Coordinates of C-alpha atoms in Angstrom, one line a residue:
M941 CA 28.6 48.8 -18.7
A942 CA 26.6 47.1 -21.3
I943 CA 24.0 44.7 -20.9
D944 CA 23.8 41.4 -22.8
A945 CA 21.2 42.0 -25.5
T946 CA 20.1 38.2 -25.3
W947 CA 19.7 38.3 -21.5
Y948 CA 17.5 41.5 -21.6
T949 CA 15.3 40.3 -24.3
K950 CA 14.6 36.9 -22.3
L951 CA 14.1 39.2 -19.0
R952 CA 11.6 41.8 -20.7
R953 CA 9.7 38.6 -22.3
S954 CA 9.5 37.1 -18.8
T955 CA 8.3 40.2 -17.1
Q956 CA 6.0 41.1 -19.9
T957 CA 4.4 37.5 -19.4
S958 CA 3.9 38.3 -15.9
E959 CA 2.3 41.7 -16.4
D960 CA -0.3 40.1 -18.8
S961 CA -0.9 37.3 -16.2
L962 CA -1.8 40.0 -13.6
R963 CA -4.2 41.7 -16.2
G964 CA -5.8 38.3 -16.7
P965 CA -4.7 36.0 -19.3
A966 CA -7.1 34.3 -21.8
A967 CA -8.3 31.2 -20.3
T968 CA -7.0 28.0 -21.6
P969 CA -9.0 24.8 -22.1
E970 CA -7.7 23.5 -18.8
H971 CA -8.6 26.7 -16.9
T972 CA -12.2 26.3 -18.6
W973 CA -12.8 23.1 -17.3
Q974 CA -11.1 23.5 -14.1
W975 CA -13.4 26.6 -13.4
L976 CA -16.5 24.8 -14.6
I977 CA -15.9 21.9 -12.1
S978 CA -15.1 24.2 -9.3
G979 CA -18.2 26.3 -10.1
R980 CA -20.6 23.1 -10.2
L981 CA -19.3 21.9 -6.9
A982 CA -19.8 25.1 -5.3
A983 CA -23.5 25.3 -6.4
S984 CA -24.0 21.7 -5.5
D985 CA -22.7 22.3 -2.0
F986 CA -25.2 25.2 -1.8
V987 CA -28.0 23.2 -2.7
V988 CA -27.0 20.3 -0.5
V989 CA -26.2 22.2 2.6
T990 CA -29.3 24.5 2.5
L991 CA -31.7 21.6 2.0
A992 CA -29.9 19.3 4.7
V993 CA -30.1 22.4 7.2
F994 CA -33.5 23.7 6.4
L995 CA -35.4 20.4 6.0
T996 CA -33.8 19.2 9.2
Q997 CA -35.2 22.4 11.0
I998 CA -38.7 21.6 9.4
A999 CA -38.7 18.0 10.4
W1000 CA -37.5 18.8 13.9
L1001 CA -39.5 22.3 14.7
G1002 CA -42.2 22.1 12.1
W1003 CA -43.3 24.8 9.5
G1004 CA -43.9 27.7 12.3
T1005 CA -41.6 30.7 12.9
T1006 CA -40.1 29.3 15.9
D1007 CA -37.8 31.7 17.9
L1008 CA -35.0 31.1 19.9
T1009 CA -33.3 32.9 23.0
A1010 CA -29.6 33.9 23.9
T1011 CA -28.1 35.4 26.9
P1012 CA -24.8 36.6 26.0
W1013 CA -23.2 38.7 28.4
R1014 CA -26.0 37.9 30.9
Q1015 CA -28.0 40.2 28.6
Q1016 CA -31.3 38.1 27.4
I1017 CA -32.0 38.4 23.6
A1018 CA -35.5 36.9 22.7
G1019 CA -37.9 36.9 19.5
V1020 CA -35.0 36.1 17.0
P1021 CA -36.4 33.6 14.4
Y1022 CA -35.0 30.3 14.0
Y1023 CA -34.2 30.9 10.6
V1024 CA -31.4 33.7 11.3
A1025 CA -29.5 30.7 12.9
T1026 CA -30.3 28.5 10.3
C1027 CA -28.7 30.9 7.7
G1028 CA -25.8 31.4 9.9
I1029 CA -25.0 27.6 10.0
I1030 CA -25.3 27.4 6.4
L1031 CA -23.1 30.4 5.7
V1032 CA -20.4 29.0 8.2
W1033 CA -20.6 25.6 6.3
L1034 CA -20.2 26.9 2.9
T1035 CA -17.4 29.2 3.9
A1036 CA -15.5 26.2 5.5
L1037 CA -15.9 24.1 2.4
S1038 CA -14.1 26.6 0.6
V1039 CA -11.4 27.5 3.0
G1040 CA -11.0 23.7 3.6
N1041 CA -9.8 23.3 0.0
T1042 CA -12.6 20.9 -0.5
R1043 CA -12.7 21.8 -4.3
D1044 CA -9.4 21.9 -5.0
V1045 CA -9.1 20.4 -8.5
K1046 CA -5.9 18.6 -7.9
I1047 CA -7.7 16.2 -5.5
L1048 CA -10.8 15.6 -7.4
G1049 CA -11.4 12.3 -8.8
S1050 CA -8.1 10.7 -7.0
D1051 CA -8.0 8.9 -3.6
S1052 CA -9.9 9.5 -0.7
T1053 CA -8.7 13.0 0.1
E1054 CA -11.7 14.8 -1.1
Y1055 CA -14.0 12.9 1.2
S1056 CA -11.7 13.1 4.1
R1057 CA -11.4 17.0 3.8
V1058 CA -15.4 17.4 3.0
A1059 CA -16.2 15.2 6.5
S1060 CA -13.1 16.8 8.4
V1061 CA -14.7 20.2 7.6
S1062 CA -18.2 19.5 8.5
M1063 CA -17.0 18.0 11.9
H1064 CA -15.1 21.2 12.6
V1065 CA -18.1 23.5 11.6
F1066 CA -20.3 20.9 13.9
G1067 CA -17.6 21.8 16.7
I1068 CA -17.6 25.7 16.2
V1069 CA -21.3 25.7 15.9
A1070 CA -21.7 23.6 19.3
M1071 CA -19.1 26.0 21.1
V1072 CA -20.6 29.3 20.0
A1073 CA -23.8 27.9 21.0
Y1074 CA -22.5 27.1 24.6
F1075 CA -20.8 30.3 25.2
G1076 CA -23.1 32.6 23.6
R1077 CA -25.7 30.7 25.7
I1078 CA -28.0 30.4 22.4
D1079 CA -30.9 27.8 22.8
L1080 CA -30.2 25.8 19.8
A1081 CA -32.3 22.3 19.7
R1082 CA -29.6 20.0 20.3
G1083 CA -31.6 17.5 18.1
F1084 CA -31.7 19.7 15.3
M1085 CA -27.8 19.9 15.5
V1086 CA -27.6 16.1 15.9
M1087 CA -29.6 15.4 12.9
A1088 CA -28.6 18.3 10.7
F1089 CA -24.7 17.8 10.5
P1090 CA -24.7 14.0 9.7
I1091 CA -27.5 14.1 7.2
G1092 CA -25.4 17.2 5.5
T1093 CA -22.2 15.4 5.6
I1094 CA -23.5 12.2 4.1
A1095 CA -25.4 14.1 1.2
L1096 CA -22.1 16.1 0.7
L1097 CA -20.3 12.8 0.3
V1098 CA -22.7 11.4 -1.8
S1099 CA -22.9 14.5 -4.1
R1100 CA -19.2 14.4 -4.3
W1101 CA -19.1 10.7 -5.4
L1102 CA -21.8 11.5 -8.2
W1103 CA -19.6 14.3 -9.3
R1104 CA -16.5 12.1 -9.4
K1105 CA -18.6 9.7 -11.4
W1106 CA -19.0 12.3 -13.9
L1107 CA -15.5 13.5 -13.9
I1108 CA -14.4 10.1 -14.3
S1109 CA -16.7 9.4 -17.4
Q1110 CA -15.4 12.9 -19.0
W1111 CA -11.5 11.3 -18.8
R1112 CA -12.9 8.2 -20.1
Q1113 CA -14.1 10.3 -23.2
Q1114 CA -10.7 12.1 -23.3
R1115 CA -12.2 15.1 -21.9
M1116 CA -11.1 17.7 -19.0
R1117 CA -7.8 16.4 -18.8
T1118 CA -4.4 17.8 -18.4
N1119 CA -1.8 17.4 -21.0
V1120 CA 1.5 16.6 -19.6
F1121 CA 5.1 16.6 -20.8
I1122 CA 7.5 14.3 -19.2
V1123 CA 11.0 14.7 -18.9
G1124 CA 13.6 12.3 -17.3
T1125 CA 15.7 9.0 -17.6
Q1126 CA 14.4 6.5 -20.0
E1127 CA 13.6 4.4 -16.9
S1128 CA 12.2 6.9 -14.9
V1129 CA 9.8 8.4 -17.8
T1130 CA 8.7 4.8 -18.6
A1131 CA 8.0 4.0 -14.8
I1132 CA 5.6 7.3 -14.8
V1133 CA 3.9 6.5 -18.1
D1134 CA 3.2 3.1 -17.1
R1135 CA 1.8 4.0 -13.7
L1136 CA -0.7 6.5 -15.7
L1137 CA -1.9 4.0 -18.2
V1138 CA -2.4 1.5 -15.4
A1139 CA -4.5 3.9 -13.3
R1140 CA -7.0 4.6 -15.9
P1141 CA -9.1 6.6 -16.5
S1142 CA -6.3 9.3 -15.7
P1143 CA -6.7 13.0 -15.4
F1144 CA -3.2 13.3 -17.1
N1145 CA -2.8 12.8 -20.9
V1146 CA 0.8 12.2 -21.7
V1147 CA 1.5 14.3 -25.2
A1148 CA 5.4 13.7 -25.4
V1149 CA 8.5 12.7 -23.3
A1150 CA 11.9 13.9 -23.4
A1151 CA 15.5 12.8 -22.1
A1152 CA 16.8 15.3 -19.2
D1153 CA 20.0 15.5 -20.9
P1154 CA 19.9 16.4 -24.7
H1155 CA 23.6 15.3 -25.3
Q1156 CA 22.4 11.9 -24.7
D1157 CA 19.2 11.8 -26.4
L1158 CA 19.4 7.9 -27.9
W1159 CA 15.8 7.0 -27.5
G1160 CA 14.8 7.3 -31.0
D1161 CA 11.3 9.0 -32.2
S1162 CA 9.0 7.5 -29.8
I1163 CA 9.1 5.3 -26.5
T1164 CA 6.5 2.4 -26.2
V1165 CA 4.5 1.6 -23.0
R1166 CA 2.0 -0.9 -22.9
G1167 CA 1.4 -0.9 -26.4
R1168 CA 1.1 2.8 -26.7
S1169 CA 3.8 4.7 -28.5
F1170 CA 4.7 8.4 -27.1
P1171 CA 7.0 10.9 -29.4
V1172 CA 10.2 11.6 -27.9
V1173 CA 11.2 15.5 -28.4
S1174 CA 14.4 17.5 -27.8
L1175 CA 15.1 20.0 -24.9
K1176 CA 17.5 21.7 -27.0
T1177 CA 14.8 24.4 -27.7
D1178 CA 12.9 26.7 -25.2
V1179 CA 11.0 24.5 -22.8
S1180 CA 8.0 26.8 -22.9
S1181 CA 7.9 27.1 -26.2
Q1182 CA 8.0 23.4 -26.9
M1183 CA 5.0 22.9 -24.1
Q1184 CA 3.2 25.6 -26.2
R1185 CA 3.6 23.8 -29.5
L1186 CA 2.7 20.4 -28.1
G1187 CA -0.2 21.8 -26.1
A1188 CA 1.0 20.4 -23.0
N1189 CA -0.2 22.7 -19.7
T1190 CA 2.3 20.6 -17.2
L1191 CA 6.0 19.7 -17.4
V1192 CA 6.7 16.7 -15.3
L1193 CA 10.4 16.2 -14.1
A1194 CA 10.5 12.5 -13.5
G1195 CA 12.4 11.0 -10.3
G1196 CA 16.1 10.5 -11.2
H1197 CA 15.9 13.3 -13.9
M1198 CA 19.5 14.1 -13.1
M1199 CA 19.2 17.7 -14.0
P1200 CA 21.5 20.7 -12.3
A1201 CA 19.4 22.6 -9.9
R1202 CA 20.1 25.6 -12.0
R1203 CA 18.8 24.0 -15.0
V1204 CA 15.4 23.2 -13.1
S1205 CA 15.5 26.8 -11.8
E1206 CA 15.9 28.2 -15.5
I1207 CA 12.9 25.9 -16.3
S1208 CA 10.6 26.9 -13.8
W1209 CA 11.5 30.6 -14.6
S1210 CA 10.5 30.0 -18.3
L1211 CA 7.4 28.7 -17.7
Q1212 CA 4.1 31.2 -18.5
P1213 CA 2.5 32.1 -15.3
N1214 CA -1.1 30.6 -14.8
R1215 CA -0.8 28.6 -18.0
Q1216 CA 2.1 26.4 -17.4
R1217 CA 3.2 24.7 -14.5
L1218 CA 6.1 22.6 -13.3
V1219 CA 5.7 19.2 -11.2
V1220 CA 8.6 17.4 -9.9
S1221 CA 8.3 13.7 -9.0
S1222 CA 10.0 12.6 -5.8
G1223 CA 10.6 8.9 -7.5
V1224 CA 8.9 7.3 -4.9
M1225 CA 6.0 5.3 -5.8
G1226 CA 3.0 3.8 -4.0
V1227 CA 2.6 6.5 -1.5
G1228 CA -0.5 8.4 -0.6
A1229 CA -1.1 11.9 0.1
T1230 CA -1.7 11.4 4.0
R1231 CA 2.0 10.4 3.9
L1232 CA 3.3 13.3 2.2
A1233 CA 4.4 17.0 3.1
V1234 CA 6.5 19.5 1.6
R1235 CA 8.9 21.0 4.3
P1236 CA 10.8 24.1 2.8
V1237 CA 14.2 24.1 4.3
A1238 CA 16.9 26.9 3.2
G1239 CA 15.0 27.4 0.0
L1240 CA 14.7 23.6 -0.7
P1241 CA 11.4 22.3 -1.5
L1242 CA 12.2 18.8 0.3
V1243 CA 9.4 15.9 0.2
Q1244 CA 9.0 14.5 3.6
V1245 CA 7.2 10.8 3.2
E1246 CA 6.4 9.5 6.4
P1247 CA 6.7 5.5 7.0
P1248 CA 3.7 3.5 6.9
A1249 CA 2.4 3.0 10.3
I1250 CA -1.2 2.8 11.9
T1251 CA -1.6 4.7 15.4
R1252 CA -3.2 3.5 18.3
P1253 CA -6.4 5.6 17.9
Q1254 CA -6.6 4.4 14.3
H1255 CA -6.1 0.8 15.2
L1256 CA -8.8 1.3 17.6
A1257 CA -11.5 3.1 15.2
K1258 CA -11.0 0.3 12.6
R1259 CA -11.2 -2.7 15.4
S1260 CA -14.4 -0.8 16.9
F1261 CA -15.8 -0.4 13.2
D1262 CA -14.8 -4.0 12.0
V1263 CA -16.8 -5.5 15.3
I1264 CA -19.9 -3.3 15.0
A1265 CA -20.0 -3.7 11.4
S1266 CA -19.5 -7.7 11.3
G1267 CA -21.7 -8.1 14.4
L1268 CA -24.6 -6.2 12.8
G1269 CA -24.0 -8.0 9.4
I1270 CA -24.2 -11.5 10.6
I1271 CA -27.4 -10.7 12.7
L1272 CA -29.2 -9.0 9.8
I1273 CA -28.1 -11.7 7.2
S1274 CA -28.7 -14.6 9.4
P1275 CA -31.4 -16.0 7.2
L1276 CA -29.6 -15.8 4.2
L1277 CA -26.3 -17.7 5.7
A1278 CA -28.7 -20.5 6.9
T1279 CA -30.3 -20.6 3.6
I1280 CA -27.0 -20.8 1.5
A1281 CA -25.8 -23.4 4.4
L1282 CA -28.9 -25.5 3.6
I1283 CA -28.5 -25.5 -0.3
V1284 CA -24.8 -26.2 -0.1
K1285 CA -25.5 -29.2 2.2
L1286 CA -28.4 -30.5 -0.1
S1287 CA -26.4 -30.0 -3.5
D1288 CA -24.0 -32.9 -2.8
G1289 CA -24.0 -34.0 0.9
G1290 CA -20.7 -32.5 1.4
P1291 CA -19.5 -30.2 4.3
V1292 CA -21.1 -26.7 4.6
F1293 CA -18.1 -24.8 5.2
F1294 CA -14.5 -24.8 3.5
K1295 CA -11.7 -24.2 6.2
Q1296 CA -8.5 -23.0 5.0
E1297 CA -5.2 -21.9 6.7
R1298 CA -4.2 -18.5 5.6
V1299 CA -1.4 -16.1 6.3
G1300 CA -2.7 -12.8 8.3
L1301 CA -1.2 -9.9 10.5
G1302 CA 2.4 -10.3 11.1
G1303 CA 2.8 -13.5 9.2
T1304 CA 0.6 -15.2 11.8
V1305 CA -1.5 -18.2 10.6
F1306 CA -5.3 -18.4 11.1
K1307 CA -7.9 -20.5 9.7
M1308 CA -10.4 -18.8 7.3
Y1309 CA -14.2 -19.6 6.6
K1310 CA -16.1 -20.0 3.3
F1311 CA -19.0 -21.7 2.2
R1312 CA -17.6 -24.6 0.2
S1313 CA -18.2 -23.9 -3.5
M1314 CA -15.8 -27.0 -4.8
H1315 CA -16.0 -30.4 -4.7
V1316 CA -14.6 -32.4 -1.6
D1317 CA -11.5 -33.6 -3.4
A1318 CA -10.7 -30.1 -4.7
E1319 CA -7.4 -29.9 -3.1
Q1320 CA -6.1 -33.4 -4.3
R1321 CA -7.0 -32.5 -8.0
L1322 CA -5.0 -29.4 -7.7
I1323 CA -1.6 -30.6 -8.6
E1324 CA -3.2 -32.3 -11.7
L1325 CA -4.8 -29.1 -12.9
K1326 CA -1.6 -27.1 -12.7
K1327 CA -0.4 -29.5 -14.8
K1328 CA -2.8 -29.2 -17.4
Y1329 CA -4.3 -25.6 -17.4
P1330 CA -1.7 -22.7 -17.3
A1331 CA -2.7 -20.1 -14.8
D1332 CA -4.7 -17.4 -16.5
A1333 CA -3.6 -13.6 -17.1
G1334 CA -0.2 -14.7 -16.7
N1335 CA -0.3 -14.9 -13.2
S1336 CA 2.7 -17.7 -11.7
T1337 CA 1.6 -17.2 -8.0
L1338 CA -2.0 -17.3 -7.7
F1339 CA -3.7 -20.3 -9.4
K1340 CA -7.1 -19.0 -11.0
L1341 CA -9.0 -20.7 -13.8
K1342 CA -12.1 -19.1 -15.3
D1343 CA -13.8 -22.3 -15.8
D1344 CA -12.4 -24.3 -13.1
P1345 CA -13.8 -28.0 -13.3
R1346 CA -13.5 -28.2 -9.4
V1347 CA -16.1 -25.7 -8.8
T1348 CA -19.8 -27.2 -8.1
R1349 CA -22.9 -25.9 -9.7
V1350 CA -24.2 -23.9 -6.6
G1351 CA -20.6 -22.6 -6.1
K1352 CA -20.4 -20.8 -9.5
Y1353 CA -23.5 -18.7 -8.4
L1354 CA -21.8 -18.3 -4.9
R1355 CA -18.7 -17.1 -6.2
R1356 CA -20.1 -15.0 -9.0
Y1357 CA -21.7 -12.7 -6.2
S1358 CA -19.1 -13.3 -3.6
L1359 CA -21.7 -15.3 -1.4
D1360 CA -19.1 -17.8 -0.3
E1361 CA -17.1 -15.1 1.1
L1362 CA -20.1 -14.4 3.8
P1363 CA -18.7 -16.5 6.6
Q1364 CA -15.5 -14.3 6.7
L1365 CA -17.5 -12.1 9.0
F1366 CA -17.0 -14.7 11.7
N1367 CA -13.1 -14.0 10.9
V1368 CA -13.7 -10.3 11.4
L1369 CA -15.5 -11.0 14.7
N1370 CA -13.0 -13.0 16.1
G1371 CA -10.1 -10.7 14.9
T1372 CA -8.2 -12.8 12.8
M1373 CA -9.4 -10.6 9.8
S1374 CA -10.7 -7.0 8.8
L1375 CA -13.7 -5.9 6.5
V1376 CA -11.3 -4.1 4.5
G1377 CA -7.5 -5.3 3.8
P1378 CA -5.1 -7.1 1.5
R1379 CA -6.1 -10.1 0.1
P1380 CA -5.4 -13.5 2.7
P1381 CA -3.0 -15.4 1.0
L1382 CA -1.7 -19.3 1.4
M1383 CA 1.0 -20.3 2.8
R1384 CA 2.3 -22.0 -0.5
E1385 CA 2.0 -18.7 -2.2
V1386 CA 3.9 -16.6 0.8
K1387 CA 6.9 -19.0 0.2
T1388 CA 7.0 -17.8 -3.3
Y1389 CA 7.0 -13.8 -2.5
D1390 CA 9.7 -11.4 -3.1
R1391 CA 11.1 -9.7 -0.1
H1392 CA 9.1 -6.5 -0.6
V1393 CA 5.7 -8.1 -0.7
Y1394 CA 6.0 -9.0 3.0
R1395 CA 5.1 -5.4 3.9
K1396 CA 1.4 -6.5 3.3
F1397 CA 1.2 -7.9 6.6
I1398 CA 1.6 -4.5 8.6
V1399 CA -2.2 -4.9 8.3
K1400 CA -4.7 -7.6 8.8
P1401 CA -6.1 -9.3 5.7
G1402 CA -9.6 -8.4 4.5
I1403 CA -12.9 -9.8 3.3
T1404 CA -12.6 -6.9 0.4
G1405 CA -9.8 -4.7 -0.5
L1406 CA -8.2 -2.7 -3.4
W1407 CA -7.5 -5.8 -5.2
Q1408 CA -11.5 -6.7 -5.4
V1409 CA -12.7 -3.2 -6.4
N1410 CA -10.2 -3.1 -9.2
G1411 CA -10.6 -6.3 -11.1
R1412 CA -10.5 -9.5 -8.5
S1413 CA -9.1 -12.6 -10.5
N1414 CA -8.5 -10.5 -13.7
L1415 CA -5.8 -8.7 -12.0
S1416 CA -2.2 -10.1 -13.0
W1417 CA 0.2 -10.8 -9.8
E1418 CA 2.0 -7.8 -10.1
D1419 CA -1.1 -5.5 -10.1
S1420 CA -2.5 -7.6 -7.0
V1421 CA 0.6 -6.7 -5.2
R1422 CA 0.8 -3.2 -5.9
F1423 CA -2.8 -2.8 -4.7
D1424 CA -2.3 -4.6 -1.9
L1425 CA 1.1 -2.6 -0.6
Y1426 CA -0.7 0.5 -1.5
Y1427 CA -3.5 -0.3 1.1
A1428 CA -1.3 -1.6 3.6
E1429 CA 1.0 1.5 3.3
N1430 CA -1.8 4.5 3.1
W1431 CA -4.5 3.2 5.2
T1432 CA -7.5 5.6 6.0
M1433 CA -10.4 5.1 7.6
M1434 CA -12.4 7.1 4.8
G1435 CA -10.6 4.9 2.5
D1436 CA -12.2 1.9 3.8
L1437 CA -15.6 3.2 3.8
Q1438 CA -14.8 4.0 -0.1
I1439 CA -13.8 0.5 -1.0
L1440 CA -16.8 -0.7 0.8
F1441 CA -19.0 1.3 -1.3
R1442 CA -17.2 0.0 -4.4
T1443 CA -17.2 -3.3 -3.3
F1444 CA -21.3 -3.5 -3.7
K1445 CA -20.9 -2.4 -7.4
A1446 CA -18.0 -4.8 -8.1
V1447 CA -20.4 -7.6 -6.3
V1448 CA -23.3 -6.8 -8.3
G1449 CA -21.5 -6.5 -11.4
S1450 CA -19.6 -9.8 -11.0
D1451 CA -16.6 -8.6 -12.9
G1452 CA -13.4 -10.8 -12.3
A1453 CA -15.3 -13.4 -10.0
Y1454 CA -14.6 -16.7 -10.9

């Protein structure tokens, strides 16, 4: 039986590519920077863990060659140097960081997944070492273990944060980015490109787009998203060759691409192993990694999206953190609170605090406390100002003026560094607010909400949140909603800690505060 020559040539070319990849293909620029980052993280982890464990041992046990004893299987072993156990802990810790995929380039520089993995791995290592010491009857100093693991974990998180800052700076300089080629309908392609442009700096660099159906390619030579133009190419030619010509490493099939399953499989078969990859977008926006799972069923890679929900243990952990942190905060900054209260009172003789009804968890109304930063007749002058001044940044829901005449001289400084929001710690303590959460809106704002915006009320509003660390008052209404909904639907404890850390920088920089 004769074999179709074209089919045989394609099969041979695919087989040859696979054989070449097994022999080790020449590294592409993307492979180069990925190996560079992974190698630097591995070296950094080694230095951090080694210093944390050894320095803790020295601080706890001194410089001497302390020995430990063990009685496994009722046979006592004595005279073993403590450094043996220390080296064992370091080896187990570093191995766990590698096995736990904490250096996976797909999670670097993105959300809190990287930090969560590092913290989770460190906790598991602590548990493993504790169990081995207990069942093996190894005389490890408890104080040494209790100090080494928290110190090492915090040091690892700080190290990863510094590397993330460096990586993001590289993205800003258009370095170490993945070139992507996006295919789909015009609506789905535009949505993905728009989201990538908003999330700047992004690890993805869009080099071109294409219509999923080559017979309906009516987009023109380019599409424009947020003022940037992207070339439109045709899929009539071989996709792998097209990507190679464009310099793209990743093909993204946008949600709603409407390609037959057979066509998608053919495209995936044509890509060069270890050099080109296929990413299929589910079309669902605003979903964090913690809510996603891939479930292969009957050969179908199904993406499972968990509904947004906070479990009872998670709620307890968040509330406990809020109570402890707000209580300690009030005690520590009580002199500052008293000083600000005195300054506000002496400035114009008006009330020290400004109380305003806001909408919180489940749509309930509560009174939010702030240091008064406006004149006492600010609310009465609001209607007049709305007629005289248009809202900044095209914001038709939130009324924000960069030079609001209602703000007092003292209030400008309080707002610049967010000192006027410090009394909200009492709201956190009484349970009406959280340290981190969506922005607490006014009732008049809620009445203008679209139906989908009400999902933000599944969690308590916060003193700070994604809206504050991503621009504060400079944000448009659409971006403010997007950040609030993303937080409410993808809450994690590690994410809260990350936002609190970023809040300090945002407050010190006073960007978007008015």
